[in-house]
PDB file of C-alpha atoms and ligand atoms in Angstrom:
ATOM      1  CA  MET E  20      -0.125   0.017   0.186  1.00 92.00           C
ATOM      2  CA  LEU E  21       1.523   3.393  -1.239  1.00 96.00           C
ATOM      3  CA  ARG E  22       0.230   6.395   1.689  1.00 97.00           C
ATOM      4  CA  ILE E  23       0.389   9.961   1.034  1.00 98.00           C
ATOM      5  CA  ILE E  24       1.294  11.748   4.357  1.00 98.00           C
ATOM      6  CA  ASP E  25       0.233  15.726   4.736  1.00 98.00           C
ATOM      7  CA  VAL E  26       2.549  16.394   1.558  1.00 98.00           C
ATOM      8  CA  SER E  27       3.031  20.265   1.393  1.00 98.00           C
ATOM      9  CA  HIS E  28       4.698  21.419  -1.552  1.00 98.00           C
ATOM     10  CA  ALA E  29       5.642  24.859  -2.890  1.00 97.00           C
ATOM     11  CA  TYR E  30       7.844  26.136  -5.611  1.00 96.00           C
ATOM     12  CA  GLY E  31       8.781  29.652  -4.693  1.00 94.00           C
ATOM     13  CA  THR E  32       5.817  31.203  -2.503  1.00 93.00           C
ATOM     14  CA  VAL E  33       3.149  28.939  -5.066  1.00 93.00           C
ATOM     15  CA  PRO E  34       1.410  26.601  -3.289  1.00 95.00           C
ATOM     16  CA  ALA E  35       1.377  23.655  -4.839  1.00 97.00           C
ATOM     17  CA  LEU E  36      -0.296  20.610  -2.094  1.00 98.00           C
ATOM     18  CA  SER E  37      -1.577  21.955   1.151  1.00 97.00           C
ATOM     19  CA  SER E  38      -1.078  18.511   3.391  1.00 97.00           C
ATOM     20  CA  ILE E  39      -2.734  16.447   0.952  1.00 97.00           C
ATOM     21  CA  SER E  40      -3.719  12.982   3.083  1.00 98.00           C
ATOM     22  CA  PHE E  41      -4.909  10.002   1.063  1.00 97.00           C
ATOM     23  CA  ASP E  42      -4.014   5.963   1.019  1.00 96.00           C
ATOM     24  CA  VAL E  43      -3.804   3.882  -2.445  1.00 96.00           C
ATOM     25  CA  HIS E  44      -4.560   0.306  -2.390  1.00 93.00           C
ATOM     26  CA  GLN E  45      -4.587  -2.033  -4.799  1.00 90.00           C
ATOM     27  CA  GLY E  46      -6.201  -2.310  -8.067  1.00 94.00           C
ATOM     28  CA  ALA E  47      -6.644   1.073 -10.483  1.00 97.00           C
ATOM     29  CA  MET E  48      -7.061   4.705  -8.448  1.00 97.00           C
ATOM     30  CA  GLY E  49      -7.365   7.627 -10.642  1.00 97.00           C
ATOM     31  CA  VAL E  50      -6.831  11.756  -9.655  1.00 97.00           C
ATOM     32  CA  ILE E  51      -8.666  14.207 -11.004  1.00 96.00           C
ATOM     33  CA  GLY E  52      -8.690  18.035 -11.227  1.00 94.00           C
ATOM     34  CA  PRO E  53      -9.091  21.147 -12.762  1.00 93.00           C
ATOM     35  CA  ASN E  54      -4.823  22.326 -14.081  1.00 93.00           C
ATOM     36  CA  GLY E  55      -2.892  23.616 -11.282  1.00 95.00           C
ATOM     37  CA  SER E  56      -3.947  21.883  -8.661  1.00 96.00           C
ATOM     38  CA  GLY E  57      -0.995  19.893  -7.924  1.00 97.00           C
ATOM     39  CA  LYS E  58      -1.608  16.265  -9.223  1.00 97.00           C
ATOM     40  CA  SER E  59       1.904  15.789 -11.863  1.00 97.00           C
ATOM     41  CA  THR E  60       3.419  17.994  -8.895  1.00 97.00           C
ATOM     42  CA  LEU E  61       2.012  14.406  -6.193  1.00 98.00           C
ATOM     43  CA  LEU E  62       3.420  11.933  -8.839  1.00 97.00           C
ATOM     44  CA  ASN E  63       6.580  13.856  -8.756  1.00 96.00           C
ATOM     45  CA  ILE E  64       7.424  13.593  -5.154  1.00 97.00           C
ATOM     46  CA  ILE E  65       6.097  10.141  -4.691  1.00 97.00           C
ATOM     47  CA  ALA E  66       8.895   9.539  -8.053  1.00 96.00           C
ATOM     48  CA  GLY E  67      11.718  11.135  -5.928  1.00 95.00           C
ATOM     49  CA  ALA E  68      12.261  13.548  -8.720  1.00 94.00           C
ATOM     50  CA  MET E  69      11.130  16.448  -5.921  1.00 94.00           C
ATOM     51  CA  LYS E  70      11.191  16.476  -2.169  1.00 95.00           C
ATOM     52  CA  PRO E  71       8.553  16.884  -0.384  1.00 96.00           C
ATOM     53  CA  GLN E  72       8.826  19.955   1.767  1.00 96.00           C
ATOM     54  CA  LYS E  73       6.655  18.643   4.423  1.00 97.00           C
ATOM     55  CA  GLY E  74       4.618  15.149   5.100  1.00 98.00           C
ATOM     56  CA  ALA E  75       6.258  11.882   3.570  1.00 98.00           C
ATOM     57  CA  ILE E  76       5.235   8.643   1.430  1.00 98.00           C
ATOM     58  CA  TRP E  77       5.223   5.279   2.931  1.00 98.00           C
ATOM     59  CA  TRP E  78       5.260   2.085   0.182  1.00 96.00           C
ATOM     60  CA  GLY E  79       4.931  -0.987   1.491  1.00 91.00           C
ATOM     61  CA  GLY E  80       6.387  -0.413   4.964  1.00 90.00           C
ATOM     62  CA  ALA E  81       9.810   1.620   3.404  1.00 94.00           C
ATOM     63  CA  ASN E  82       9.759   5.794   4.146  1.00 96.00           C
ATOM     64  CA  LEU E  83      10.210   6.742   0.434  1.00 96.00           C
ATOM     65  CA  THR E  84      10.873   9.938   1.627  1.00 95.00           C
ATOM     66  CA  THR E  85      14.450  10.624   1.500  1.00 91.00           C
ATOM     67  CA  LEU E  86      15.329   7.541  -1.344  1.00 94.00           C
ATOM     68  CA  PRO E  87      16.101   9.265  -4.006  1.00 92.00           C
ATOM     69  CA  PRO E  88      14.688   8.326  -7.331  1.00 91.00           C
ATOM     70  CA  HIS E  89      15.920   5.041  -8.757  1.00 87.00           C
ATOM     71  CA  ARG E  90      15.863   4.265  -4.771  1.00 89.00           C
ATOM     72  CA  ILE E  91      12.744   3.891  -5.478  1.00 93.00           C
ATOM     73  CA  ALA E  92      11.903   2.749  -9.041  1.00 90.00           C
ATOM     74  CA  CYS E  93      14.020   0.073  -8.030  1.00 88.00           C
ATOM     75  CA  ARG E  94      11.185  -0.851  -4.730  1.00 92.00           C
ATOM     76  CA  GLY E  95       9.059  -1.551  -8.172  1.00 93.00           C
ATOM     77  CA  ILE E  96       7.722   2.047  -8.373  1.00 95.00           C
ATOM     78  CA  SER E  97       7.437   2.950 -12.290  1.00 95.00           C
ATOM     79  CA  ARG E  98       6.367   6.998 -13.623  1.00 95.00           C
ATOM     80  CA  MET E  99       4.648   7.324 -16.924  1.00 95.00           C
ATOM     81  CA  SER E 100       5.115  11.650 -16.718  1.00 91.00           C
ATOM     82  CA  GLN E 101       2.813  14.636 -18.577  1.00 89.00           C
ATOM     83  CA  HIS E 102       5.491  15.302 -20.657  1.00 89.00           C
ATOM     84  CA  SER E 103       6.871  12.315 -23.336  1.00 86.00           C
ATOM     85  CA  HIS E 104      10.657  11.953 -22.510  1.00 89.00           C
ATOM     86  CA  ILE E 105      11.648   9.352 -25.130  1.00 92.00           C
ATOM     87  CA  SER E 106      14.895   9.516 -27.029  1.00 93.00           C
ATOM     88  CA  GLY E 107      14.687   9.759 -30.328  1.00 93.00           C
ATOM     89  CA  ASP E 108      18.154   8.027 -31.438  1.00 94.00           C
ATOM     90  CA  LEU E 109      16.844   4.897 -30.251  1.00 95.00           C
ATOM     91  CA  THR E 110      14.981   2.129 -31.471  1.00 96.00           C
ATOM     92  CA  VAL E 111      11.852   1.042 -29.639  1.00 97.00           C
ATOM     93  CA  SER E 112      13.710  -1.765 -28.463  1.00 96.00           C
ATOM     94  CA  GLU E 113      16.031   0.164 -27.258  1.00 94.00           C
ATOM     95  CA  ASN E 114      14.497   3.258 -25.069  1.00 95.00           C
ATOM     96  CA  ILE E 115      11.332  -0.025 -23.303  1.00 95.00           C
ATOM     97  CA  SER E 116      15.412  -1.889 -22.460  1.00 92.00           C
ATOM     98  CA  LEU E 117      16.545   0.869 -20.687  1.00 90.00           C
ATOM     99  CA  GLY E 118      13.644   0.480 -18.528  1.00 89.00           C
ATOM    100  CA  ILE E 119      14.879  -2.363 -17.451  1.00 85.00           C
ATOM    101  CA  TYR E 120      18.461  -2.051 -15.802  1.00 67.00           C
ATOM    102  CA  GLY E 121      17.739  -0.030 -12.678  1.00 51.00           C
ATOM    103  CA  PHE E 122      15.393  -3.702 -11.094  1.00 48.00           C
ATOM    104  CA  HIS E 123      19.345  -5.186 -11.888  1.00 49.00           C
ATOM    105  CA  GLY E 124      22.269  -3.605 -10.559  1.00 50.00           C
ATOM    106  CA  GLY E 125      20.910  -0.141  -9.582  1.00 51.00           C
ATOM    107  CA  LEU E 126      22.887   1.964 -11.477  1.00 54.00           C
ATOM    108  CA  ARG E 127      25.675  -1.024 -13.148  1.00 56.00           C
ATOM    109  CA  LEU E 128      25.108  -0.358 -16.784  1.00 60.00           C
ATOM    110  CA  ARG E 129      24.096  -3.763 -17.265  1.00 66.00           C
ATOM    111  CA  TRP E 130      20.699  -5.509 -19.640  1.00 70.00           C
ATOM    112  CA  PRO E 131      19.722  -9.020 -17.974  1.00 73.00           C
ATOM    113  CA  PRO E 132      20.468 -12.457 -20.471  1.00 74.00           C
ATOM    114  CA  THR E 133      16.349 -12.305 -20.967  1.00 81.00           C
ATOM    115  CA  THR E 134      15.921  -8.381 -21.353  1.00 86.00           C
ATOM    116  CA  ALA E 135      14.616  -9.404 -25.294  1.00 90.00           C
ATOM    117  CA  SER E 136      12.406 -11.592 -24.110  1.00 93.00           C
ATOM    118  CA  LEU E 137      11.595  -8.931 -21.972  1.00 93.00           C
ATOM    119  CA  VAL E 138      11.678  -6.385 -24.493  1.00 95.00           C
ATOM    120  CA  ARG E 139       8.237  -8.427 -26.003  1.00 96.00           C
ATOM    121  CA  GLU E 140       6.908  -8.690 -23.736  1.00 95.00           C
ATOM    122  CA  ALA E 141       5.917  -5.490 -22.386  1.00 96.00           C
ATOM    123  CA  ALA E 142       5.298  -4.742 -26.591  1.00 97.00           C
ATOM    124  CA  ALA E 143       2.917  -6.605 -27.183  1.00 96.00           C
ATOM    125  CA  LEU E 144       0.840  -6.082 -23.490  1.00 96.00           C
ATOM    126  CA  CYS E 145       0.814  -1.956 -24.420  1.00 97.00           C
ATOM    127  CA  GLY E 146      -0.294  -2.871 -28.127  1.00 95.00           C
ATOM    128  CA  ILE E 147       3.315  -1.971 -29.476  1.00 96.00           C
ATOM    129  CA  ASP E 148       3.494  -4.104 -32.758  1.00 93.00           C
ATOM    130  CA  SER E 149       6.621  -6.057 -32.690  1.00 93.00           C
ATOM    131  CA  GLY E 150       7.858  -5.145 -36.874  1.00 95.00           C
ATOM    132  CA  ARG E 151       8.258  -1.672 -34.741  1.00 96.00           C
ATOM    133  CA  LEU E 152      10.196  -2.253 -32.036  1.00 97.00           C
ATOM    134  CA  THR E 153      13.249  -2.191 -34.745  1.00 97.00           C
ATOM    135  CA  ALA E 154      12.547   1.198 -35.492  1.00 98.00           C
ATOM    136  CA  TYR E 155      12.952   4.805 -34.122  1.00 97.00           C
ATOM    137  CA  PRO E 156      10.745   7.122 -32.449  1.00 95.00           C
ATOM    138  CA  ARG E 157      10.483   9.674 -35.523  1.00 95.00           C
ATOM    139  CA  GLN E 158       8.579   6.735 -37.242  1.00 97.00           C
ATOM    140  CA  LEU E 159       6.048   6.137 -34.645  1.00 95.00           C
ATOM    141  CA  SER E 160       2.333   7.928 -34.258  1.00 95.00           C
ATOM    142  CA  PHE E 161       1.961   9.820 -30.910  1.00 95.00           C
ATOM    143  CA  PHE E 162       0.346   7.100 -29.921  1.00 96.00           C
ATOM    144  CA  GLU E 163       3.119   4.023 -30.627  1.00 96.00           C
ATOM    145  CA  GLN E 164       5.593   6.493 -28.737  1.00 97.00           C
ATOM    146  CA  ARG E 165       3.816   6.901 -25.739  1.00 97.00           C
ATOM    147  CA  MET E 166       2.789   2.708 -25.481  1.00 97.00           C
ATOM    148  CA  THR E 167       6.514   2.919 -26.119  1.00 97.00           C
ATOM    149  CA  GLU E 168       7.321   5.239 -23.525  1.00 97.00           C
ATOM    150  CA  LEU E 169       4.380   3.094 -20.845  1.00 97.00           C
ATOM    151  CA  ALA E 170       6.788  -0.445 -21.981  1.00 97.00           C
ATOM    152  CA  ARG E 171       9.753   1.069 -20.734  1.00 96.00           C
ATOM    153  CA  CYS E 172       7.855   1.431 -17.035  1.00 95.00           C
ATOM    154  CA  ILE E 173       6.356  -2.769 -16.993  1.00 95.00           C
ATOM    155  CA  VAL E 174       9.303  -4.243 -18.889  1.00 94.00           C
ATOM    156  CA  SER E 175      12.110  -5.068 -15.421  1.00 86.00           C
ATOM    157  CA  ALA E 176       8.343  -7.115 -14.517  1.00 78.00           C
ATOM    158  CA  SER E 177       9.062  -5.593 -11.020  1.00 85.00           C
ATOM    159  CA  THR E 178       6.840  -2.968 -11.401  1.00 91.00           C
ATOM    160  CA  GLN E 179       4.029  -2.912  -8.806  1.00 95.00           C
ATOM    161  CA  LEU E 180       3.624   0.637  -8.665  1.00 97.00           C
ATOM    162  CA  LEU E 181       2.250   2.187 -12.199  1.00 97.00           C
ATOM    163  CA  LEU E 182       2.406   5.753 -12.261  1.00 97.00           C
ATOM    164  CA  LEU E 183       0.931   7.707 -14.638  1.00 97.00           C
ATOM    165  CA  ASP E 184       0.002  11.277 -15.324  1.00 97.00           C
ATOM    166  CA  GLU E 185      -2.345  11.729 -18.026  1.00 96.00           C
ATOM    167  CA  PRO E 186      -1.397   8.873 -21.232  1.00 95.00           C
ATOM    168  CA  THR E 187      -4.146  10.065 -22.632  1.00 95.00           C
ATOM    169  CA  ALA E 188      -3.418  12.905 -23.526  1.00 94.00           C
ATOM    170  CA  GLY E 189      -3.901  14.303 -27.072  1.00 93.00           C
ATOM    171  CA  PHE E 190      -5.310  10.851 -28.818  1.00 95.00           C
ATOM    172  CA  ALA E 191      -8.528   9.359 -30.674  1.00 95.00           C
ATOM    173  CA  ASP E 192     -11.446   7.492 -28.565  1.00 95.00           C
ATOM    174  CA  LEU E 193     -10.263   5.414 -30.691  1.00 96.00           C
ATOM    175  CA  GLU E 194      -6.558   4.946 -29.648  1.00 97.00           C
ATOM    176  CA  LYS E 195      -8.233   5.578 -25.049  1.00 96.00           C
ATOM    177  CA  LYS E 196      -9.991   2.565 -25.793  1.00 96.00           C
ATOM    178  CA  ARG E 197      -6.685   0.249 -26.790  1.00 97.00           C
ATOM    179  CA  VAL E 198      -5.353   1.924 -24.140  1.00 97.00           C
ATOM    180  CA  PHE E 199      -8.773   1.627 -21.581  1.00 97.00           C
ATOM    181  CA  SER E 200      -7.752  -1.967 -22.422  1.00 97.00           C
ATOM    182  CA  ILE E 201      -4.043  -2.671 -21.816  1.00 97.00           C
ATOM    183  CA  LEU E 202      -4.973  -1.013 -17.951  1.00 97.00           C
ATOM    184  CA  SER E 203      -7.326  -3.574 -17.463  1.00 96.00           C
ATOM    185  CA  THR E 204      -4.392  -5.370 -17.862  1.00 96.00           C
ATOM    186  CA  LEU E 205      -2.420  -3.919 -16.492  1.00 96.00           C
ATOM    187  CA  LYS E 206      -4.224  -2.803 -12.768  1.00 95.00           C
ATOM    188  CA  THR E 207      -3.966  -7.110 -12.262  1.00 94.00           C
ATOM    189  CA  LYS E 208      -0.701  -7.089 -12.289  1.00 93.00           C
ATOM    190  CA  MET E 209      -0.212  -3.413 -10.366  1.00 96.00           C
ATOM    191  CA  THR E 210      -1.955  -0.747  -8.513  1.00 97.00           C
ATOM    192  CA  ILE E 211      -2.203   1.875 -10.541  1.00 97.00           C
ATOM    193  CA  LEU E 212      -1.890   5.663  -9.776  1.00 98.00           C
ATOM    194  CA  LEU E 213      -3.103   7.466 -13.187  1.00 97.00           C
ATOM    195  CA  VAL E 214      -3.847  11.259 -13.272  1.00 97.00           C
ATOM    196  CA  GLU E 215      -6.949  11.398 -16.664  1.00 94.00           C
ATOM    197  CA  HIS E 216      -9.169  14.032 -17.626  1.00 90.00           C
ATOM    198  CA  ASP E 217     -11.519  11.995 -19.411  1.00 92.00           C
ATOM    199  CA  LEU E 218     -13.974  11.838 -16.560  1.00 91.00           C
ATOM    200  CA  ASP E 219     -15.566   8.380 -18.655  1.00 92.00           C
ATOM    201  CA  PHE E 220     -12.077   6.656 -19.033  1.00 94.00           C
ATOM    202  CA  ILE E 221     -11.319   7.408 -15.502  1.00 95.00           C
ATOM    203  CA  GLN E 222     -14.382   6.624 -13.812  1.00 94.00           C
ATOM    204  CA  GLU E 223     -14.925   3.459 -16.582  1.00 95.00           C
ATOM    205  CA  VAL E 224     -10.243   2.403 -15.151  1.00 96.00           C
ATOM    206  CA  SER E 225     -10.223   3.200 -11.537  1.00 97.00           C
ATOM    207  CA  ASP E 226     -11.405   1.618  -8.469  1.00 96.00           C
ATOM    208  CA  CYS E 227     -11.253   3.797  -6.355  1.00 97.00           C
ATOM    209  CA  LEU E 228     -10.925   8.136  -6.982  1.00 97.00           C
ATOM    210  CA  ALA E 229      -9.389  11.429  -5.840  1.00 97.00           C
ATOM    211  CA  VAL E 230     -10.379  14.901  -6.823  1.00 96.00           C
ATOM    212  CA  MET E 231      -7.756  16.958  -6.102  1.00 96.00           C
ATOM    213  CA  ALA E 232      -8.558  21.499  -5.586  1.00 94.00           C
ATOM    214  CA  GLU E 233      -6.060  24.385  -5.519  1.00 94.00           C
ATOM    215  CA  GLY E 234      -3.560  21.748  -4.316  1.00 96.00           C
ATOM    216  CA  LYS E 235      -6.491  20.276  -1.725  1.00 96.00           C
ATOM    217  CA  LEU E 236      -8.143  16.842  -1.551  1.00 97.00           C
ATOM    218  CA  LEU E 237     -11.468  17.502  -2.170  1.00 95.00           C
ATOM    219  CA  SER E 238     -12.790  13.842  -2.400  1.00 96.00           C
ATOM    220  CA  ILE E 239     -11.958  10.597  -2.580  1.00 97.00           C
ATOM    221  CA  GLY E 240     -13.640   7.046  -2.982  1.00 97.00           C
ATOM    222  CA  GLU E 241     -15.688   5.520  -4.880  1.00 96.00           C
ATOM    223  CA  PRO E 242     -15.909   7.182  -8.596  1.00 95.00           C
ATOM    224  CA  ALA E 243     -19.995   7.231  -9.755  1.00 93.00           C
ATOM    225  CA  PHE E 244     -19.825   8.382  -5.991  1.00 94.00           C
ATOM    226  CA  VAL E 245     -17.358  11.192  -5.499  1.00 95.00           C
ATOM    227  CA  LEU E 246     -18.422  12.812  -9.563  1.00 92.00           C
ATOM    228  CA  LYS E 247     -21.723  13.192  -8.339  1.00 91.00           C
ATOM    229  CA  GLU E 248     -20.354  15.230  -5.018  1.00 92.00           C
ATOM    230  CA  PRO E 249     -21.671  19.160  -5.400  1.00 90.00           C
ATOM    231  CA  ARG E 250     -18.680  20.695  -4.902  1.00 88.00           C
ATOM    232  CA  VAL E 251     -17.189  17.398  -7.506  1.00 89.00           C
ATOM    233  CA  LEU E 252     -19.829  19.403  -9.668  1.00 88.00           C
ATOM    234  CA  ASP E 253     -18.944  22.459  -9.073  1.00 86.00           C
ATOM    235  CA  THR E 254     -15.373  22.466  -9.692  1.00 81.00           C
ATOM    236  CA  TYR E 255     -16.035  21.280 -13.046  1.00 72.00           C
ATOM    237  CA  LEU E 256     -18.381  23.565 -14.190  1.00 62.00           C
ATOM    238  CA  GLY E 257     -16.314  26.670 -13.339  1.00 64.00           C
ATOM    239  CA  THR E 258     -17.745  27.318  -9.514  1.00 57.00           C
ATOM    240  CA  LYS E 259     -15.105  28.227  -7.579  1.00 55.00           C
ATOM    241  CA  TYR E 260     -14.727  25.568  -4.216  1.00 47.00           C
ATOM    242  CA  VAL E 261     -13.567  27.772  -1.483  1.00 46.00           C
ATOM    243  CA  ALA E 262     -12.582  25.075   0.921  1.00 47.00           C
ATOM    244  CA  GLY E 263     -14.198  25.567   4.543  1.00 42.00           C
TER     245      GLY E 263
HETATM  246  N1  ADP D 330       8.298  23.890 -11.575  1.00 94.48           N
HETATM  247  C1  ADP D 330       7.670  24.635 -11.897  1.00 94.48           C
HETATM  248  N2  ADP D 330       7.971  25.560 -10.830  1.00 94.48           N
HETATM  249  C2  ADP D 330       6.485  27.062 -10.180  1.00 94.48           C
HETATM  250  N3  ADP D 330       5.531  26.293 -10.390  1.00 94.48           N
HETATM  251  C3  ADP D 330       5.104  25.285 -10.659  1.00 94.48           C
HETATM  252  C4  ADP D 330       5.835  23.790 -11.383  1.00 94.48           C
HETATM  253  N4  ADP D 330       5.396  23.209 -12.092  1.00 94.48           N
HETATM  254  C5  ADP D 330       3.626  23.620 -10.741  1.00 94.48           C
HETATM  255  N5  ADP D 330       3.674  24.701 -10.451  1.00 94.48           N
HETATM  256  C6  ADP D 330       2.856  25.344 -10.497  1.00 94.48           C
HETATM  257  O1  ADP D 330       2.668  23.649  -9.171  1.00 94.48           O
HETATM  258  C7  ADP D 330       1.232  24.898  -9.062  1.00 94.48           C
HETATM  259  C8  ADP D 330       0.786  22.671  -8.919  1.00 94.48           C
HETATM  260  O2  ADP D 330       0.475  22.933 -10.182  1.00 94.48           O
HETATM  261  P1  ADP D 330       1.359  20.881 -11.326  1.00 94.48           P
HETATM  262  O3  ADP D 330       0.975  19.940 -10.235  1.00 94.48           O
HETATM  263  O4  ADP D 330       1.609  21.088 -12.703  1.00 94.48           O
HETATM  264  O5  ADP D 330      -1.066  20.709 -11.301  1.00 94.48           O
HETATM  265  P2  ADP D 330      -1.273  19.908 -12.365  1.00 94.48           P
HETATM  266  O6  ADP D 330      -0.820  18.683 -12.400  1.00 94.48           O
HETATM  267  O7  ADP D 330      -2.934  19.636 -11.590  1.00 94.48           O
HETATM  268  O8  ADP D 330      -1.620  21.077 -13.773  1.00 94.48           O
HETATM  269  C9  ADP D 330       0.456  25.297 -10.278  1.00 94.48           C
HETATM  270  O9  ADP D 330       0.105  26.859 -10.024  1.00 94.48           O
HETATM  271  C10 ADP D 330       1.459  25.480 -11.545  1.00 94.48           C
HETATM  272  O10 ADP D 330       1.915  26.294 -12.040  1.00 94.48           O
HETATM  273 MG1   MG D 331      -0.230  17.888 -14.362  1.00 94.48          MG
END
């Protein structure tokens, strides 16, 4: 279980997170909230890309808060960030294999003998055709590029917690359906914490839903229930929510 305990963070004088606390159990937890509500900051803090100014992140009974990102990755936590990070100089297969070495010897740049089969399995799970493994990112559609990133996140077969920041942004409906099917399979193998704007998509894929607004946790619970709450509707209909 992931525990987010009283986490606060500000960029200079701009508060991004204010005393956020919640637990993430097995399955998929969705996170929604207007732009600027702190969703990406929270995922970056869980992955260790930045340290919170207050509070703690616990995972599997261990405090991650002071660990560097590669040590957090070694504990089975993998993140796909909001903005694409893929190397244009490497093939799809090589990009995916970058997700392996972190779990097999920390900073030791040696891939295990099973790398090729792990890459093929991860690519297949993420809907990437095996004929595309030798292609370069410039030859791929945006969908294939993002799915290459997703495959890199899960390729080690050690991933227990997958952090996804708007993985379907910019996708057509058909592509979203493919991601839905991919995540439905992945969530049987690992816990997923998913930031997403498409309310239909997140409601269908999530077992639990957290709503953030202005760096605070507005609501958390069963998706259908949370999405009917007046203060959540207000946030999405544009009426300003003022925390009471
Ligand atoms: N690198 C940064 N420097 C300064 N302010 C930032 C930075 N990243 C995010 N912020 C600010 O922190 C707040 C939360 O941002 P973010 O976590 O990206 O929200 P979300 O992902 O929900 O859109 C916003 O006010 C945003 O402008
Ligand atoms: Mg964001």
